């Protein structure tokens, strides 16, 4: 844990052109998963959980991190919805992630370490009709295949994130600055290219842009 804490505190940014990314590898049971270090805010020991009413089976409740109330999601319960009980272990770890200016906490079994990985070891998820897991890509790490989880999708499905609402807000605020109808028409026909590593957020962006009237999308 000390090595991991040191690595997170240094907040090293990869130099442009290195064609590498840093990935934090963690486990849920014996299965290994990964998350981009850029999304990792902190790694914490299990702390008291306050149960709250929720609409999703994997949400445990809320935890307090330095006077902030943060939603805690049991990642094993999310990935294995057939489980009848909420998996909990006193040795579990809390993975505190930040994306889109929002903090969310995820219970995992263990943390391994941070790996610096070349992008040529990252592959898209094979097309499978039965694959419903929130996975953005697959990493070849040694002799293993490690799944990179789509935490944006997890947050949206579990209804614990505000990213979709913030997208709506951003578009509404931007359009307020354009008063002339002709300018709005030209703006909406202007070629727009959008990108994100999350298929869920790409779909959300496409839907929001289309609903706002933008037609020339890539």
CSV table of C-alpha atoms in Angstrom, one decimal:
chain,number,residue,atom,x,y,z
A,1,UNK,CA,0.0,0.0,0.0
A,2,UNK,CA,2.9,2.4,0.7
A,3,UNK,CA,4.2,2.1,-2.8
A,4,UNK,CA,0.8,2.7,-4.2
A,5,UNK,CA,0.2,5.7,-2.0
A,6,UNK,CA,3.5,7.2,-3.1
A,7,UNK,CA,2.7,6.6,-6.7
A,8,UNK,CA,-0.7,8.3,-6.4
A,9,UNK,CA,0.7,11.3,-4.5
A,10,UNK,CA,3.4,12.0,-7.1
A,11,UNK,CA,0.6,12.6,-9.7
A,12,UNK,CA,3.1,11.9,-12.5
A,13,UNK,CA,1.9,13.0,-15.9
A,14,UNK,CA,3.2,11.0,-18.8
A,15,UNK,CA,5.1,13.0,-21.4
A,16,UNK,CA,3.4,13.6,-24.6
A,17,UNK,CA,4.5,11.2,-27.4
A,18,UNK,CA,5.4,8.4,-25.0
A,19,UNK,CA,2.4,6.3,-26.3
A,20,UNK,CA,1.9,5.0,-22.8
A,21,UNK,CA,-0.7,5.1,-20.1
A,22,UNK,CA,-0.7,4.3,-16.4
A,23,UNK,CA,-3.2,1.7,-15.1
A,24,UNK,CA,-4.1,0.8,-11.6
A,25,UNK,CA,-4.7,-3.0,-11.4
A,26,UNK,CA,-7.1,-4.2,-8.7
A,27,UNK,CA,-9.0,-7.4,-8.0
A,28,UNK,CA,-12.5,-8.5,-7.4
A,29,UNK,CA,-12.2,-12.0,-6.0
A,30,UNK,CA,-9.5,-13.6,-8.3
A,31,UNK,CA,-10.4,-11.5,-11.4
A,32,UNK,CA,-8.1,-8.6,-12.3
A,33,UNK,CA,-9.4,-5.3,-13.6
A,34,UNK,CA,-7.9,-2.0,-14.4
A,35,UNK,CA,-8.6,1.7,-14.3
A,36,UNK,CA,-6.8,4.7,-15.7
A,37,UNK,CA,-4.7,6.3,-12.9
A,38,UNK,CA,-5.9,9.7,-14.0
A,39,UNK,CA,-9.3,8.8,-12.5
A,40,UNK,CA,-7.9,7.6,-9.2
A,41,UNK,CA,-8.2,10.1,-6.4
A,42,UNK,CA,-7.3,7.9,-3.5
A,43,UNK,CA,-7.2,4.3,-2.1
A,44,UNK,CA,-8.8,3.9,1.3
A,45,UNK,CA,-9.3,1.2,3.9
A,46,UNK,CA,-12.9,0.1,4.6
A,47,UNK,CA,-14.7,2.6,6.8
A,48,UNK,CA,-18.2,2.8,8.3
A,49,UNK,CA,-21.1,2.8,5.8
A,50,UNK,CA,-24.3,4.6,6.3
A,51,UNK,CA,-27.1,2.8,4.6
A,52,UNK,CA,-29.5,4.9,2.6
A,53,UNK,CA,-32.6,4.1,0.4
A,54,UNK,CA,-31.5,3.3,-3.1
A,55,UNK,CA,-32.9,2.0,-6.4
A,56,UNK,CA,-29.8,-0.1,-7.3
A,57,UNK,CA,-28.9,-3.4,-5.8
A,58,UNK,CA,-25.1,-2.6,-5.7
A,59,UNK,CA,-25.2,0.7,-3.8
A,60,UNK,CA,-24.2,0.0,-0.2
A,61,UNK,CA,-24.9,3.6,1.1
A,62,UNK,CA,-22.7,6.6,1.8
A,63,UNK,CA,-19.3,7.0,3.4
A,64,UNK,CA,-17.6,10.0,4.9
A,65,UNK,CA,-14.2,11.1,3.5
A,66,UNK,CA,-12.9,14.2,5.1
A,67,UNK,CA,-16.3,15.7,5.8
A,68,UNK,CA,-17.7,14.8,2.4
A,69,UNK,CA,-20.5,12.3,2.0
A,70,UNK,CA,-19.7,10.0,-1.0
A,71,UNK,CA,-21.8,7.1,-2.5
A,72,UNK,CA,-20.2,3.7,-2.1
A,73,UNK,CA,-20.9,1.0,-4.7
A,74,UNK,CA,-20.1,-2.6,-4.2
A,75,UNK,CA,-18.3,-3.4,-7.5
A,76,UNK,CA,-18.6,-7.2,-7.1
A,77,UNK,CA,-22.3,-7.0,-6.5
A,78,UNK,CA,-22.7,-4.7,-9.6
A,79,UNK,CA,-20.7,-7.1,-11.9
A,80,UNK,CA,-22.5,-10.2,-10.4
A,81,UNK,CA,-26.2,-9.2,-10.0
A,82,UNK,CA,-27.2,-12.8,-9.5
A,83,UNK,CA,-25.6,-12.7,-6.0
A,84,UNK,CA,-28.2,-12.8,-3.3
A,85,UNK,CA,-26.1,-11.1,-0.7
A,86,UNK,CA,-23.9,-8.0,-0.7
A,87,UNK,CA,-20.3,-9.2,-0.7
A,88,UNK,CA,-18.3,-7.7,2.1
A,89,UNK,CA,-15.0,-8.4,3.7
A,90,UNK,CA,-13.1,-6.6,6.4
A,91,UNK,CA,-10.0,-6.7,4.2
A,92,UNK,CA,-11.7,-5.0,1.2
A,93,UNK,CA,-10.4,-1.7,-0.2
A,94,UNK,CA,-12.3,1.4,-1.3
A,95,UNK,CA,-11.3,2.8,-4.6
A,96,UNK,CA,-12.1,6.6,-4.7
A,97,UNK,CA,-12.4,7.8,-8.3
A,98,UNK,CA,-13.0,11.2,-9.7
A,99,UNK,CA,-14.3,11.9,-13.2
A,100,UNK,CA,-16.2,14.9,-14.5
A,101,UNK,CA,-15.5,16.7,-11.2
A,102,UNK,CA,-17.4,14.1,-9.2
A,103,UNK,CA,-16.2,11.7,-6.5
A,104,UNK,CA,-17.5,8.1,-6.3
A,105,UNK,CA,-16.3,5.2,-4.1
A,106,UNK,CA,-16.1,1.6,-5.2
A,107,UNK,CA,-15.5,-1.4,-2.9
A,108,UNK,CA,-13.0,-3.9,-4.4
A,109,UNK,CA,-11.2,-6.9,-3.0
A,110,UNK,CA,-7.6,-5.8,-3.3
A,111,UNK,CA,-5.2,-3.4,-5.0
A,112,UNK,CA,-2.1,-4.7,-6.8
A,113,UNK,CA,0.0,-1.9,-8.2
A,114,UNK,CA,0.3,0.7,-10.9
A,115,UNK,CA,1.6,-0.4,-14.3
A,116,UNK,CA,2.9,1.8,-17.1
A,117,UNK,CA,1.6,0.2,-20.3
A,118,UNK,CA,2.2,0.8,-24.0
A,119,UNK,CA,-0.9,1.6,-26.0
A,120,UNK,CA,-0.1,-1.3,-28.3
A,121,UNK,CA,-1.0,-3.6,-25.5
A,122,UNK,CA,-4.5,-2.2,-25.3
A,123,UNK,CA,-7.1,-3.9,-27.5
A,124,UNK,CA,-10.8,-3.1,-28.1
A,125,UNK,CA,-13.4,-5.4,-26.6
A,126,UNK,CA,-14.2,-8.3,-29.0
A,127,UNK,CA,-17.7,-8.0,-30.4
A,128,UNK,CA,-20.0,-10.3,-28.4
A,129,UNK,CA,-23.7,-10.0,-28.3
A,130,UNK,CA,-23.8,-11.5,-24.8
A,131,UNK,CA,-21.1,-9.1,-23.4
A,132,UNK,CA,-23.0,-6.7,-21.2
A,133,UNK,CA,-20.2,-5.9,-18.7
A,134,UNK,CA,-19.1,-2.3,-18.7
A,135,UNK,CA,-15.7,-2.7,-20.3
A,136,UNK,CA,-13.9,-0.2,-22.5
A,137,UNK,CA,-10.9,-2.3,-23.6
A,138,UNK,CA,-8.7,-5.3,-22.8
A,139,UNK,CA,-5.0,-5.0,-21.7
A,140,UNK,CA,-2.4,-7.7,-22.3
A,141,UNK,CA,-0.4,-7.7,-19.1
A,142,UNK,CA,2.1,-10.5,-18.9
A,143,UNK,CA,0.2,-13.7,-19.7
A,144,UNK,CA,-3.1,-12.3,-18.5
A,145,UNK,CA,-5.9,-10.3,-20.0
A,146,UNK,CA,-7.1,-7.4,-17.8
A,147,UNK,CA,-10.4,-5.8,-18.3
A,148,UNK,CA,-10.6,-2.0,-18.2
A,149,UNK,CA,-13.9,-1.1,-16.6
A,150,UNK,CA,-16.2,1.7,-17.9
A,151,UNK,CA,-16.9,3.5,-14.6
A,152,UNK,CA,-18.9,6.2,-16.4
A,153,UNK,CA,-21.3,3.5,-17.6
A,154,UNK,CA,-21.4,2.0,-14.1
A,155,UNK,CA,-22.3,5.3,-12.6
A,156,UNK,CA,-25.0,6.0,-15.2
A,157,UNK,CA,-26.6,2.5,-14.9
A,158,UNK,CA,-26.5,2.6,-11.1
A,159,UNK,CA,-27.8,6.2,-11.2
A,160,UNK,CA,-25.1,7.5,-8.9
A,161,UNK,CA,-23.5,10.0,-11.3
A,162,UNK,CA,-24.5,13.4,-12.5
A,163,UNK,CA,-22.5,13.4,-15.7
A,164,UNK,CA,-25.6,13.2,-18.0
A,165,UNK,CA,-27.2,16.1,-16.2
A,166,UNK,CA,-24.0,18.1,-16.5
A,167,UNK,CA,-23.9,17.5,-20.2
A,168,UNK,CA,-27.5,18.9,-20.5
A,169,UNK,CA,-26.5,21.9,-18.4
A,170,UNK,CA,-23.4,22.6,-20.5
A,171,UNK,CA,-25.3,22.6,-23.8
A,172,UNK,CA,-28.0,24.8,-22.3
A,173,UNK,CA,-25.5,27.3,-21.0
A,174,UNK,CA,-23.6,27.4,-24.3
A,175,UNK,CA,-26.7,28.0,-26.3
A,176,UNK,CA,-27.7,31.0,-24.1
A,177,UNK,CA,-24.7,32.9,-25.6
A,178,UNK,CA,-26.1,32.5,-29.1
A,179,UNK,CA,-29.1,34.8,-29.5
A,180,UNK,CA,-29.4,35.0,-33.3
A,181,UNK,CA,-31.4,32.2,-34.9
A,182,UNK,CA,-29.3,32.2,-38.1
A,183,UNK,CA,-26.1,31.9,-36.1
A,184,UNK,CA,-27.6,28.9,-34.2
A,185,UNK,CA,-28.5,27.3,-37.5
A,186,UNK,CA,-25.0,27.7,-38.8
A,187,UNK,CA,-23.5,26.5,-35.5
A,188,UNK,CA,-25.6,23.3,-35.6
A,189,UNK,CA,-24.5,22.5,-39.1
A,190,UNK,CA,-20.8,23.1,-38.2
A,191,UNK,CA,-18.7,19.8,-38.2
A,192,UNK,CA,-18.3,18.5,-34.7
A,193,UNK,CA,-15.9,15.7,-33.7
A,194,UNK,CA,-16.3,14.3,-30.2
A,195,UNK,CA,-14.3,11.6,-28.4
A,196,UNK,CA,-14.3,9.7,-25.1
A,197,UNK,CA,-12.9,6.4,-23.9
A,198,UNK,CA,-16.3,5.5,-22.6
A,199,UNK,CA,-18.8,4.0,-25.1
A,200,UNK,CA,-21.6,5.1,-22.7
A,201,UNK,CA,-20.6,8.7,-22.7
A,202,UNK,CA,-20.0,8.7,-26.4
A,203,UNK,CA,-23.6,7.6,-26.9
A,204,UNK,CA,-24.8,10.2,-24.4
A,205,UNK,CA,-22.9,12.9,-26.2
A,206,UNK,CA,-24.3,11.8,-29.5
A,207,UNK,CA,-27.9,11.8,-28.2
A,208,UNK,CA,-27.5,15.2,-26.5
A,209,UNK,CA,-26.0,16.8,-29.6
A,210,UNK,CA,-28.6,15.4,-31.8
A,211,UNK,CA,-31.4,16.5,-29.5
A,212,UNK,CA,-29.9,20.0,-29.5
A,213,UNK,CA,-30.1,20.1,-33.3
A,214,UNK,CA,-26.5,19.4,-34.3
A,215,UNK,CA,-26.4,17.3,-37.5
A,216,UNK,CA,-22.8,17.1,-38.7
A,217,UNK,CA,-21.4,14.7,-36.1
A,218,UNK,CA,-18.4,12.4,-36.1
